[in-house]
mmCIF file of C-alpha atoms and ligand atoms in Angstrom:
data_model
loop_
_atom_site.group_PDB
_atom_site.id
_atom_site.type_symbol
_atom_site.label_atom_id
_atom_site.label_comp_id
_atom_site.label_asym_id
_atom_site.label_seq_id
_atom_site.Cartn_x
_atom_site.Cartn_y
_atom_site.Cartn_z
ATOM 1 C CA MET L 1 -72.177 -61.252 6.811
ATOM 2 C CA ALA L 2 -72.375 -62.438 3.334
ATOM 3 C CA GLN L 3 -71.710 -60.109 0.642
ATOM 4 C CA ARG L 4 -74.699 -59.406 -1.988
ATOM 5 C CA ILE L 5 -73.492 -59.931 -5.575
ATOM 6 C CA ALA L 6 -75.195 -59.069 -8.919
ATOM 7 C CA ILE L 7 -73.937 -60.618 -11.938
ATOM 8 C CA ASN L 8 -74.272 -58.387 -15.075
ATOM 9 C CA GLY L 9 -74.190 -60.353 -18.301
ATOM 10 C CA TYR L 10 -75.126 -64.086 -17.738
ATOM 11 C CA GLY L 11 -72.988 -65.744 -20.786
ATOM 12 C CA ARG L 12 -70.282 -68.028 -20.337
ATOM 13 C CA ILE L 13 -68.324 -66.054 -17.514
ATOM 14 C CA GLY L 14 -71.498 -65.084 -15.834
ATOM 15 C CA GLN L 15 -72.880 -68.588 -15.930
ATOM 16 C CA CYS L 16 -69.592 -70.095 -14.588
ATOM 17 C CA VAL L 17 -69.078 -67.453 -11.735
ATOM 18 C CA LEU L 18 -72.553 -68.643 -10.547
ATOM 19 C CA ARG L 19 -71.904 -72.268 -10.779
ATOM 20 C CA ALA L 20 -68.339 -72.112 -9.346
ATOM 21 C CA LEU L 21 -69.801 -70.293 -6.487
ATOM 22 C CA ILE L 22 -72.213 -73.165 -5.803
ATOM 23 C CA GLU L 23 -69.429 -75.740 -6.310
ATOM 24 C CA ARG L 24 -67.133 -73.738 -3.813
ATOM 25 C CA ASN L 25 -70.076 -73.597 -1.329
ATOM 26 C CA ASP L 26 -68.893 -70.317 -0.012
ATOM 27 C CA PRO L 27 -71.416 -68.748 2.479
ATOM 28 C CA SER L 28 -69.488 -65.400 2.347
ATOM 29 C CA LEU L 29 -70.927 -64.693 -1.228
ATOM 30 C CA GLU L 30 -74.698 -64.585 -2.051
ATOM 31 C CA VAL L 31 -75.627 -64.051 -5.557
ATOM 32 C CA VAL L 32 -78.997 -61.847 -5.263
ATOM 33 C CA ALA L 33 -79.281 -60.668 -8.854
ATOM 34 C CA ILE L 34 -78.553 -61.403 -12.456
ATOM 35 C CA ASN L 35 -78.743 -58.745 -15.295
ATOM 36 C CA GLU L 36 -79.197 -60.277 -18.457
ATOM 37 C CA LEU L 37 -80.877 -59.240 -21.844
ATOM 38 C CA SER L 38 -81.970 -62.658 -22.567
ATOM 39 C CA GLY L 39 -85.267 -64.216 -20.898
ATOM 40 C CA LEU L 40 -85.829 -66.066 -17.806
ATOM 41 C CA ASP L 41 -86.808 -69.266 -19.552
ATOM 42 C CA THR L 42 -83.342 -69.413 -21.677
ATOM 43 C CA ILE L 43 -81.424 -68.228 -18.484
ATOM 44 C CA THR L 44 -82.965 -71.034 -16.724
ATOM 45 C CA TYR L 45 -82.430 -73.496 -19.157
ATOM 46 C CA LEU L 46 -78.726 -72.534 -19.848
ATOM 47 C CA THR L 47 -77.902 -72.715 -16.143
ATOM 48 C CA ARG L 48 -79.516 -76.150 -15.951
ATOM 49 C CA TYR L 49 -77.733 -77.618 -19.228
ATOM 50 C CA ASP L 50 -74.112 -76.656 -20.234
ATOM 51 C CA THR L 51 -72.327 -78.310 -23.133
ATOM 52 C CA THR L 52 -69.077 -77.449 -21.638
ATOM 53 C CA HIS L 53 -69.145 -78.256 -17.939
ATOM 54 C CA GLY L 54 -72.148 -80.638 -17.748
ATOM 55 C CA ARG L 55 -75.434 -80.476 -15.849
ATOM 56 C CA PHE L 56 -75.722 -78.287 -13.038
ATOM 57 C CA PRO L 57 -74.865 -79.987 -9.843
ATOM 58 C CA GLY L 58 -78.210 -78.763 -7.911
ATOM 59 C CA SER L 59 -81.679 -77.990 -8.761
ATOM 60 C CA VAL L 60 -82.335 -75.129 -11.215
ATOM 61 C CA GLU L 61 -85.942 -73.618 -11.650
ATOM 62 C CA SER L 62 -87.653 -70.469 -11.988
ATOM 63 C CA ARG L 63 -90.762 -68.640 -10.405
ATOM 64 C CA ASP L 64 -91.979 -65.261 -10.374
ATOM 65 C CA GLY L 65 -89.288 -63.477 -12.428
ATOM 66 C CA HIS L 66 -86.392 -65.419 -10.260
ATOM 67 C CA LEU L 67 -84.118 -68.139 -10.962
ATOM 68 C CA LEU L 68 -84.262 -70.736 -8.146
ATOM 69 C CA ILE L 69 -81.039 -72.447 -7.309
ATOM 70 C CA ASN L 70 -81.337 -75.271 -4.913
ATOM 71 C CA GLY L 71 -84.279 -73.383 -3.885
ATOM 72 C CA HIS L 72 -82.456 -70.031 -3.201
ATOM 73 C CA PRO L 73 -84.058 -67.310 -5.293
ATOM 74 C CA ILE L 74 -82.052 -64.983 -7.606
ATOM 75 C CA ARG L 75 -83.942 -61.813 -9.094
ATOM 76 C CA VAL L 76 -83.726 -61.981 -12.779
ATOM 77 C CA LEU L 77 -83.259 -58.387 -14.494
ATOM 78 C CA SER L 78 -83.054 -57.397 -18.250
ATOM 79 C CA GLU L 79 -81.889 -53.746 -18.385
ATOM 80 C CA ALA L 80 -79.408 -52.718 -20.785
ATOM 81 C CA GLU L 81 -78.935 -49.291 -19.197
ATOM 82 C CA PRO L 82 -76.551 -49.697 -15.722
ATOM 83 C CA ASP L 83 -78.045 -46.844 -14.148
ATOM 84 C CA ARG L 84 -81.440 -48.025 -14.550
ATOM 85 C CA LEU L 85 -80.601 -51.269 -12.239
ATOM 86 C CA PRO L 86 -82.278 -51.265 -8.781
ATOM 87 C CA TRP L 87 -78.812 -51.880 -7.157
ATOM 88 C CA LYS L 88 -79.804 -49.705 -4.197
ATOM 89 C CA ALA L 89 -83.237 -51.550 -3.510
ATOM 90 C CA LEU L 90 -81.463 -54.789 -3.830
ATOM 91 C CA ASP L 91 -78.631 -53.535 -1.295
ATOM 92 C CA ILE L 92 -75.696 -54.692 -3.768
ATOM 93 C CA ASP L 93 -72.297 -54.982 -2.459
ATOM 94 C CA LEU L 94 -70.711 -56.011 -5.606
ATOM 95 C CA VAL L 95 -71.564 -56.158 -9.207
ATOM 96 C CA LEU L 96 -69.505 -58.658 -11.242
ATOM 97 C CA GLU L 97 -69.451 -56.916 -14.690
ATOM 98 C CA CYS L 98 -69.345 -60.110 -17.124
ATOM 99 C CA SER L 99 -71.160 -58.577 -20.217
ATOM 100 C CA GLY L 100 -68.063 -57.791 -22.150
ATOM 101 C CA SER L 101 -70.148 -54.768 -23.305
ATOM 102 C CA PHE L 102 -68.428 -52.274 -20.917
ATOM 103 C CA LYS L 103 -64.734 -51.833 -19.639
ATOM 104 C CA ASP L 104 -64.457 -48.396 -18.688
ATOM 105 C CA ARG L 105 -64.687 -46.448 -15.181
ATOM 106 C CA ALA L 106 -67.573 -44.053 -16.534
ATOM 107 C CA THR L 107 -69.838 -47.281 -17.021
ATOM 108 C CA ALA L 108 -68.612 -48.745 -13.481
ATOM 109 C CA GLU L 109 -69.692 -45.465 -11.986
ATOM 110 C CA ARG L 110 -73.035 -45.766 -13.448
ATOM 111 C CA HIS L 111 -73.479 -48.986 -11.619
ATOM 112 C CA LEU L 112 -72.030 -47.191 -8.476
ATOM 113 C CA ALA L 113 -74.795 -44.621 -9.082
ATOM 114 C CA ALA L 114 -77.250 -46.938 -9.209
ATOM 115 C CA GLY L 115 -76.385 -48.130 -5.525
ATOM 116 C CA ALA L 116 -73.687 -50.838 -5.906
ATOM 117 C CA ARG L 117 -71.020 -50.369 -3.566
ATOM 118 C CA ARG L 118 -68.386 -51.829 -5.782
ATOM 119 C CA LEU L 119 -67.837 -53.522 -9.217
ATOM 120 C CA LEU L 120 -65.345 -56.170 -10.478
ATOM 121 C CA PHE L 121 -64.659 -56.391 -14.409
ATOM 122 C CA SER L 122 -64.275 -59.920 -15.910
ATOM 123 C CA GLN L 123 -61.897 -58.138 -18.515
ATOM 124 C CA PRO L 124 -58.609 -55.941 -18.015
ATOM 125 C CA ALA L 125 -60.532 -52.748 -18.320
ATOM 126 C CA GLU L 126 -59.215 -49.339 -18.881
ATOM 127 C CA SER L 127 -56.159 -48.253 -16.886
ATOM 128 C CA ASP L 128 -58.205 -45.645 -14.428
ATOM 129 C CA VAL L 129 -59.629 -48.613 -12.310
ATOM 130 C CA ASP L 130 -58.734 -48.686 -8.787
ATOM 131 C CA ALA L 131 -56.838 -51.893 -9.148
ATOM 132 C CA THR L 132 -56.251 -54.885 -11.457
ATOM 133 C CA ILE L 133 -55.759 -57.994 -9.445
ATOM 134 C CA VAL L 134 -54.016 -61.243 -10.599
ATOM 135 C CA THR L 135 -54.657 -63.623 -7.577
ATOM 136 C CA GLY L 136 -51.437 -64.884 -5.949
ATOM 137 C CA ILE L 137 -49.276 -61.966 -7.247
ATOM 138 C CA ASN L 138 -50.582 -58.700 -6.459
ATOM 139 C CA ASP L 139 -53.560 -59.235 -3.892
ATOM 140 C CA SER L 140 -52.188 -56.942 -1.507
ATOM 141 C CA ASP L 141 -53.069 -53.973 -4.129
ATOM 142 C CA LEU L 142 -56.699 -54.802 -3.030
ATOM 143 C CA THR L 143 -57.575 -52.312 -0.462
ATOM 144 C CA ALA L 144 -60.840 -50.975 1.112
ATOM 145 C CA SER L 145 -60.949 -47.746 -0.810
ATOM 146 C CA ALA L 146 -61.050 -49.830 -4.151
ATOM 147 C CA ARG L 147 -64.539 -49.501 -5.882
ATOM 148 C CA VAL L 148 -63.953 -50.229 -9.529
ATOM 149 C CA ILE L 149 -61.571 -53.238 -9.853
ATOM 150 C CA SER L 150 -60.543 -55.532 -12.562
ATOM 151 C CA ALA L 151 -59.753 -59.476 -12.293
ATOM 152 C CA ALA L 152 -57.469 -58.980 -15.313
ATOM 153 C CA SER L 153 -58.078 -61.709 -17.959
ATOM 154 C CA CYS L 154 -57.827 -65.300 -18.182
ATOM 155 C CA THR L 155 -54.575 -64.880 -20.181
ATOM 156 C CA THR L 156 -52.977 -62.584 -17.779
ATOM 157 C CA ASN L 157 -53.843 -64.718 -14.853
ATOM 158 C CA CYS L 158 -52.243 -67.704 -16.510
ATOM 159 C CA LEU L 159 -49.158 -65.853 -17.721
ATOM 160 C CA VAL L 160 -48.224 -63.305 -15.062
ATOM 161 C CA PRO L 161 -47.291 -66.049 -12.250
ATOM 162 C CA ILE L 162 -45.181 -67.840 -14.644
ATOM 163 C CA LEU L 163 -43.302 -64.728 -15.489
ATOM 164 C CA THR L 164 -42.977 -63.640 -12.000
ATOM 165 C CA ILE L 165 -41.309 -66.821 -10.917
ATOM 166 C CA LEU L 166 -39.165 -66.888 -13.839
ATOM 167 C CA ASP L 167 -38.153 -63.436 -13.519
ATOM 168 C CA GLU L 168 -37.125 -63.649 -9.944
ATOM 169 C CA ALA L 169 -34.994 -66.781 -10.457
ATOM 170 C CA LEU L 170 -33.636 -66.119 -14.128
ATOM 171 C CA GLY L 171 -34.309 -62.524 -14.991
ATOM 172 C CA ILE L 172 -36.312 -61.780 -17.689
ATOM 173 C CA GLU L 173 -35.075 -60.011 -20.902
ATOM 174 C CA HIS L 174 -37.842 -60.160 -23.268
ATOM 175 C CA GLY L 175 -40.300 -62.578 -24.630
ATOM 176 C CA VAL L 176 -42.987 -63.290 -27.317
ATOM 177 C CA THR L 177 -46.334 -65.396 -26.516
ATOM 178 C CA THR L 178 -49.042 -67.133 -28.491
ATOM 179 C CA THR L 179 -52.315 -67.802 -26.700
ATOM 180 C CA ILE L 180 -54.193 -70.590 -28.594
ATOM 181 C CA HIS L 181 -57.595 -69.889 -27.407
ATOM 182 C CA SER L 182 -60.741 -71.620 -27.612
ATOM 183 C CA ALA L 183 -63.657 -70.061 -29.526
ATOM 184 C CA MET L 184 -65.850 -67.507 -27.932
ATOM 185 C CA ASN L 185 -69.299 -66.006 -28.438
ATOM 186 C CA ASP L 186 -67.782 -63.265 -30.380
ATOM 187 C CA GLN L 187 -67.357 -65.417 -33.146
ATOM 188 C CA PRO L 188 -69.887 -66.872 -35.492
ATOM 189 C CA VAL L 189 -70.732 -70.323 -36.172
ATOM 190 C CA ILE L 190 -70.496 -69.784 -39.888
ATOM 191 C CA ASP L 191 -69.368 -66.635 -41.623
ATOM 192 C CA ALA L 192 -71.392 -63.410 -40.587
ATOM 193 C CA TYR L 193 -70.764 -59.829 -40.211
ATOM 194 C CA HIS L 194 -69.020 -58.409 -37.084
ATOM 195 C CA GLN L 195 -68.823 -55.057 -35.943
ATOM 196 C CA THR L 196 -65.233 -54.420 -35.355
ATOM 197 C CA ASP L 197 -62.819 -57.089 -36.414
ATOM 198 C CA LEU L 198 -62.779 -58.606 -40.080
ATOM 199 C CA ARG L 199 -61.102 -61.830 -38.997
ATOM 200 C CA LEU L 200 -64.058 -62.023 -36.391
ATOM 201 C CA THR L 201 -66.398 -62.630 -39.285
ATOM 202 C CA ARG L 202 -65.059 -65.949 -40.049
ATOM 203 C CA SER L 203 -66.587 -69.363 -39.070
ATOM 204 C CA ALA L 204 -65.240 -70.375 -35.679
ATOM 205 C CA MET L 205 -65.473 -74.125 -36.534
ATOM 206 C CA GLN L 206 -63.388 -73.951 -39.828
ATOM 207 C CA SER L 207 -60.260 -71.833 -39.152
ATOM 208 C CA ILE L 208 -57.611 -70.971 -36.709
ATOM 209 C CA VAL L 209 -58.352 -67.278 -36.443
ATOM 210 C CA PRO L 210 -55.835 -64.843 -35.353
ATOM 211 C CA VAL L 211 -57.431 -61.842 -33.218
ATOM 212 C CA ASP L 212 -56.059 -58.807 -31.383
ATOM 213 C CA THR L 213 -54.944 -59.193 -27.982
ATOM 214 C CA GLY L 214 -54.420 -56.621 -25.054
ATOM 215 C CA LEU L 215 -52.062 -59.005 -23.079
ATOM 216 C CA ALA L 216 -48.887 -56.856 -23.832
ATOM 217 C CA ARG L 217 -50.412 -54.234 -22.210
ATOM 218 C CA GLY L 218 -51.607 -56.399 -19.113
ATOM 219 C CA ILE L 219 -48.075 -57.357 -18.723
ATOM 220 C CA ASN L 220 -46.986 -53.601 -18.851
ATOM 221 C CA ARG L 221 -49.619 -52.732 -16.160
ATOM 222 C CA LEU L 222 -48.719 -55.523 -13.927
ATOM 223 C CA MET L 223 -45.057 -55.942 -14.328
ATOM 224 C CA PRO L 224 -44.032 -52.404 -15.078
ATOM 225 C CA HIS L 225 -40.272 -53.359 -14.891
ATOM 226 C CA LEU L 226 -41.027 -55.656 -18.104
ATOM 227 C CA ALA L 227 -42.977 -53.001 -19.593
ATOM 228 C CA GLU L 228 -42.587 -53.064 -23.604
ATOM 229 C CA ARG L 229 -40.350 -56.185 -23.448
ATOM 230 C CA PHE L 230 -43.096 -58.552 -24.696
ATOM 231 C CA GLU L 231 -45.112 -58.926 -27.893
ATOM 232 C CA CYS L 232 -48.253 -61.129 -27.721
ATOM 233 C CA LEU L 233 -50.130 -62.760 -30.437
ATOM 234 C CA HIS L 234 -53.596 -64.741 -30.150
ATOM 235 C CA VAL L 235 -55.176 -66.946 -32.200
ATOM 236 C CA ARG L 236 -58.782 -68.757 -31.752
ATOM 237 C CA VAL L 237 -58.876 -72.445 -32.538
ATOM 238 C CA PRO L 238 -62.234 -74.628 -32.902
ATOM 239 C CA THR L 239 -62.482 -75.907 -29.421
ATOM 240 C CA ILE L 240 -65.219 -74.646 -27.251
ATOM 241 C CA ASN L 241 -63.213 -74.403 -23.885
ATOM 242 C CA VAL L 242 -59.781 -74.873 -22.686
ATOM 243 C CA SER L 243 -56.623 -72.962 -24.040
ATOM 244 C CA ALA L 244 -52.933 -72.985 -24.097
ATOM 245 C CA MET L 245 -50.324 -70.220 -23.607
ATOM 246 C CA ASP L 246 -47.033 -70.721 -25.594
ATOM 247 C CA LEU L 247 -44.324 -68.677 -24.337
ATOM 248 C CA SER L 248 -40.894 -67.893 -25.615
ATOM 249 C CA ILE L 249 -38.780 -65.909 -23.283
ATOM 250 C CA CYS L 250 -35.393 -64.863 -23.189
ATOM 251 C CA VAL L 251 -33.742 -64.989 -19.618
ATOM 252 C CA GLN L 252 -30.340 -63.393 -18.363
ATOM 253 C CA ARG L 253 -28.768 -66.563 -16.396
ATOM 254 C CA ASP L 254 -28.065 -69.911 -18.096
ATOM 255 C CA THR L 255 -30.420 -72.516 -17.216
ATOM 256 C CA SER L 256 -31.841 -75.934 -18.371
ATOM 257 C CA ALA L 257 -35.381 -77.458 -19.046
ATOM 258 C CA GLN L 258 -35.036 -79.451 -15.963
ATOM 259 C CA ALA L 259 -33.906 -76.456 -13.814
ATOM 260 C CA VAL L 260 -37.060 -74.401 -15.256
ATOM 261 C CA ASN L 261 -39.328 -77.157 -14.439
ATOM 262 C CA ARG L 262 -38.053 -77.431 -10.866
ATOM 263 C CA LEU L 263 -38.564 -73.829 -10.408
ATOM 264 C CA LEU L 264 -42.289 -73.979 -11.624
ATOM 265 C CA GLN L 265 -43.116 -77.455 -9.864
ATOM 266 C CA GLU L 266 -41.611 -75.850 -6.627
ATOM 267 C CA ALA L 267 -43.962 -72.632 -6.918
ATOM 268 C CA SER L 268 -46.994 -74.914 -7.806
ATOM 269 C CA ASN L 269 -46.366 -76.718 -4.493
ATOM 270 C CA SER L 270 -45.863 -73.711 -2.335
ATOM 271 C CA ARG L 271 -46.552 -69.875 -2.662
ATOM 272 C CA LEU L 272 -49.013 -70.738 -6.063
ATOM 273 C CA ALA L 273 -50.355 -73.710 -4.830
ATOM 274 C CA GLY L 274 -53.913 -74.016 -6.255
ATOM 275 C CA LEU L 275 -53.296 -71.333 -8.724
ATOM 276 C CA LEU L 276 -50.275 -72.577 -10.795
ATOM 277 C CA GLY L 277 -50.488 -76.174 -11.649
ATOM 278 C CA TYR L 278 -47.642 -78.655 -12.964
ATOM 279 C CA THR L 279 -47.899 -81.771 -14.855
ATOM 280 C CA GLU L 280 -45.309 -84.338 -16.486
ATOM 281 C CA GLU L 281 -48.273 -86.400 -17.676
ATOM 282 C CA PRO L 282 -49.001 -86.615 -21.527
ATOM 283 C CA MET L 283 -52.083 -84.617 -21.830
ATOM 284 C CA ALA L 284 -54.439 -82.756 -23.988
ATOM 285 C CA SER L 285 -56.264 -79.665 -23.815
ATOM 286 C CA ILE L 286 -60.046 -81.522 -22.818
ATOM 287 C CA ASP L 287 -58.224 -82.960 -19.750
ATOM 288 C CA PHE L 288 -58.131 -79.310 -18.285
ATOM 289 C CA ASN L 289 -61.683 -78.595 -18.745
ATOM 290 C CA HIS L 290 -63.358 -77.493 -15.501
ATOM 291 C CA ASP L 291 -59.962 -77.025 -13.870
ATOM 292 C CA PRO L 292 -60.036 -74.221 -11.309
ATOM 293 C CA ARG L 293 -56.329 -73.099 -11.572
ATOM 294 C CA SER L 294 -55.018 -70.136 -13.378
ATOM 295 C CA GLY L 295 -52.801 -72.154 -15.379
ATOM 296 C CA ILE L 296 -50.935 -75.515 -15.368
ATOM 297 C CA VAL L 297 -47.258 -75.934 -16.851
ATOM 298 C CA ASP L 298 -46.892 -78.880 -19.266
ATOM 299 C CA ALA L 299 -43.377 -79.910 -18.047
ATOM 300 C CA THR L 300 -43.171 -82.437 -21.209
ATOM 301 C CA GLN L 301 -43.195 -79.360 -23.703
ATOM 302 C CA THR L 302 -40.416 -77.414 -21.738
ATOM 303 C CA ARG L 303 -37.197 -76.641 -23.809
ATOM 304 C CA VAL L 304 -34.198 -74.596 -23.408
ATOM 305 C CA ALA L 305 -32.193 -73.300 -26.518
ATOM 306 C CA GLY L 306 -28.604 -72.148 -25.857
ATOM 307 C CA GLY L 307 -29.077 -71.841 -22.328
ATOM 308 C CA ARG L 308 -31.016 -68.628 -22.127
ATOM 309 C CA LEU L 309 -34.138 -69.152 -24.647
ATOM 310 C CA LEU L 310 -37.023 -70.655 -23.022
ATOM 311 C CA LYS L 311 -39.977 -72.428 -24.486
ATOM 312 C CA LEU L 312 -43.119 -73.506 -22.381
ATOM 313 C CA LEU L 313 -46.458 -74.430 -22.913
ATOM 314 C CA CYS L 314 -49.173 -73.757 -19.907
ATOM 315 C CA TRP L 315 -52.875 -74.964 -19.995
ATOM 316 C CA PHE L 316 -55.808 -73.022 -18.666
ATOM 317 C CA ASP L 317 -59.496 -73.434 -18.682
ATOM 318 C CA ASN L 318 -60.255 -69.988 -19.774
ATOM 319 C CA GLU L 319 -63.921 -70.131 -18.751
ATOM 320 C CA TRP L 320 -63.568 -71.958 -15.136
ATOM 321 C CA GLY L 321 -60.327 -70.878 -14.139
ATOM 322 C CA PHE L 322 -61.019 -67.373 -14.698
ATOM 323 C CA ALA L 323 -64.797 -67.718 -12.914
ATOM 324 C CA ASN L 324 -62.749 -68.923 -9.854
ATOM 325 C CA ARG L 325 -60.315 -65.982 -9.936
ATOM 326 C CA MET L 326 -63.091 -63.498 -10.116
ATOM 327 C CA LEU L 327 -64.695 -65.379 -6.934
ATOM 328 C CA ASP L 328 -61.064 -65.256 -5.349
ATOM 329 C CA VAL L 329 -61.360 -61.280 -5.670
ATOM 330 C CA ALA L 330 -64.830 -61.124 -4.539
ATOM 331 C CA THR L 331 -63.929 -63.382 -1.590
ATOM 332 C CA ARG L 332 -60.964 -61.097 -0.596
ATOM 333 C CA LEU L 333 -63.273 -57.953 -0.902
ATOM 334 C CA ASN L 334 -65.331 -59.464 1.709
ATOM 335 C CA GLN L 335 -62.583 -59.290 4.070
ATOM 336 C CA LEU L 336 -62.309 -55.568 3.766
ATOM 337 C CA PRO L 337 -64.368 -53.014 5.207
ATOM 338 C CA ARG L 338 -67.631 -52.681 3.191
ATOM 339 C CA ALA L 339 -67.424 -49.634 0.961
ATOM 340 C CA LEU L 340 -69.739 -46.784 1.270
ATOM 341 C CA PRO L 341 -72.811 -46.740 -0.617
HETATM 342 N N1 NAP N 401 -65.058 -66.582 -22.231
HETATM 343 C C1 NAP N 401 -63.943 -66.444 -21.772
HETATM 344 O O1 NAP N 401 -63.263 -67.566 -21.710
HETATM 345 C C2 NAP N 401 -63.421 -65.345 -20.814
HETATM 346 C C3 NAP N 401 -62.551 -65.530 -19.890
HETATM 347 C C4 NAP N 401 -61.901 -64.319 -19.362
HETATM 348 C C5 NAP N 401 -62.661 -63.149 -19.469
HETATM 349 N N2 NAP N 401 -63.807 -63.035 -20.326
HETATM 350 C C6 NAP N 401 -64.225 -61.844 -20.657
HETATM 351 O O2 NAP N 401 -65.676 -61.887 -20.071
HETATM 352 C C7 NAP N 401 -66.371 -61.000 -20.660
HETATM 353 C C8 NAP N 401 -67.640 -61.769 -20.863
HETATM 354 O O3 NAP N 401 -67.195 -63.138 -21.912
HETATM 355 P P1 NAP N 401 -68.133 -64.165 -22.234
HETATM 356 O O4 NAP N 401 -67.363 -65.053 -22.890
HETATM 357 O O5 NAP N 401 -68.938 -64.542 -20.819
HETATM 358 O O6 NAP N 401 -69.375 -63.540 -23.161
HETATM 359 P P2 NAP N 401 -70.732 -64.077 -23.715
HETATM 360 O O7 NAP N 401 -70.958 -65.646 -23.414
HETATM 361 O O8 NAP N 401 -71.089 -63.179 -24.905
HETATM 362 O O9 NAP N 401 -71.619 -63.238 -22.468
HETATM 363 C C9 NAP N 401 -71.985 -61.965 -22.221
HETATM 364 C C10 NAP N 401 -73.157 -61.869 -22.208
HETATM 365 O O10 NAP N 401 -73.533 -60.473 -21.588
HETATM 366 C C11 NAP N 401 -74.868 -60.106 -22.064
HETATM 367 N N3 NAP N 401 -74.945 -58.656 -22.289
HETATM 368 C C12 NAP N 401 -74.290 -57.745 -23.321
HETATM 369 N N4 NAP N 401 -74.554 -56.418 -23.093
HETATM 370 C C13 NAP N 401 -75.375 -56.421 -21.788
HETATM 371 C C14 NAP N 401 -75.739 -55.440 -21.133
HETATM 372 N N5 NAP N 401 -75.884 -54.167 -21.383
HETATM 373 N N6 NAP N 401 -76.482 -55.834 -19.700
HETATM 374 C C15 NAP N 401 -76.495 -57.055 -19.562
HETATM 375 N N7 NAP N 401 -76.211 -58.050 -20.154
HETATM 376 C C16 NAP N 401 -75.300 -57.826 -21.042
HETATM 377 C C17 NAP N 401 -75.110 -60.646 -23.651
HETATM 378 O O11 NAP N 401 -76.196 -60.940 -23.895
HETATM 379 P P3 NAP N 401 -76.478 -61.071 -25.584
HETATM 380 O O12 NAP N 401 -75.748 -62.277 -25.962
HETATM 381 O O13 NAP N 401 -77.953 -61.056 -25.904
HETATM 382 O O14 NAP N 401 -75.789 -59.674 -26.023
HETATM 383 C C18 NAP N 401 -74.215 -62.117 -23.105
HETATM 384 O O15 NAP N 401 -75.177 -63.154 -22.661
HETATM 385 C C19 NAP N 401 -65.777 -60.507 -21.797
HETATM 386 O O16 NAP N 401 -65.211 -59.091 -21.572
HETATM 387 C C20 NAP N 401 -64.657 -61.408 -21.958
HETATM 388 O O17 NAP N 401 -63.502 -60.871 -22.662
HETATM 389 C C21 NAP N 401 -64.039 -64.048 -21.109
#
């Protein structure tokens, strides 16, 4: 039976999730509702036309409060308070929480109280969620009793698989990462007030903007044996999609750039196939737009200094790769017994 899905927050990730579902042609997941504070006309328009991923690959219409995707009706709601959503009446199995406005268990439970059986956050969320899943790494943490889940972040999904491979083979001592991230909708086009972060008041088009990141906390949670051994920076750059992870890692055993590349290439062809990519071609960020993998190692940039200090560059489509990881988690949830209402 198809899992009945509601998307809460239909911005970049919400839109990519719906479109990725259509492109994956997976009949086990059915989007039956979208809750977004904007109006149906705008929602229809932004589904049909997408500057980053191109025109929607199918028909997009609207009628009687519904978005019609290839004729399939999706109820569109506009409700800011989760407990007022009609999840019980719509028999929702899973809410994909993509609004970015909520990340705590208390909010998730408002969706559950409204009748949804499970909720999956599109961000790391607080530590009291039932599971934080990085696909390909800790899938078995997803059990039937899990009701509030997180698909981690695009950066965690890029980084943790690489760290796992390197740690197993070479033993990680410690590391520093810099995420070079495309602009996001929490930045203004030109300078404007922002509620939390002074640097987010600055034009996204004109500067490289450092912003806070919780990536080190994500590593602590997912790889507790490496807890407190990583420091992470994050800068936003004036591109609209695709990001890069710059890693500097100290390992316990001597190695070479060739050996590191071989390890990661092998993983990309075996246990992490479809999730970790590997390229030796001279590529630029735009070449990874619409790439569904969690990260792609750019082997041309791998360096090793003194045998134990590694430098790597890994590309990832922060929107499309992550939207696909959310669907991976949703698909696996469908293989577990249905959660009680
Ligand atoms: N973009 C990425 O690359 C990326 C990658 C991985 C994870 N994420 C995470 O995914 C989340 C969403 O990011 P995004 O880039 O998709 O942001 P976005 O483009 O700003 O989309 C969020 C959408 O949710 C709507 N919204 C806000 N509060 C709502 C509420 N109470 N109920 C229903 N809808 C609500 C917003 O509407 P208004 O604009 O009207 O407020 C907006 O359309 C964030 O937590 C982000 O960290 C993003």
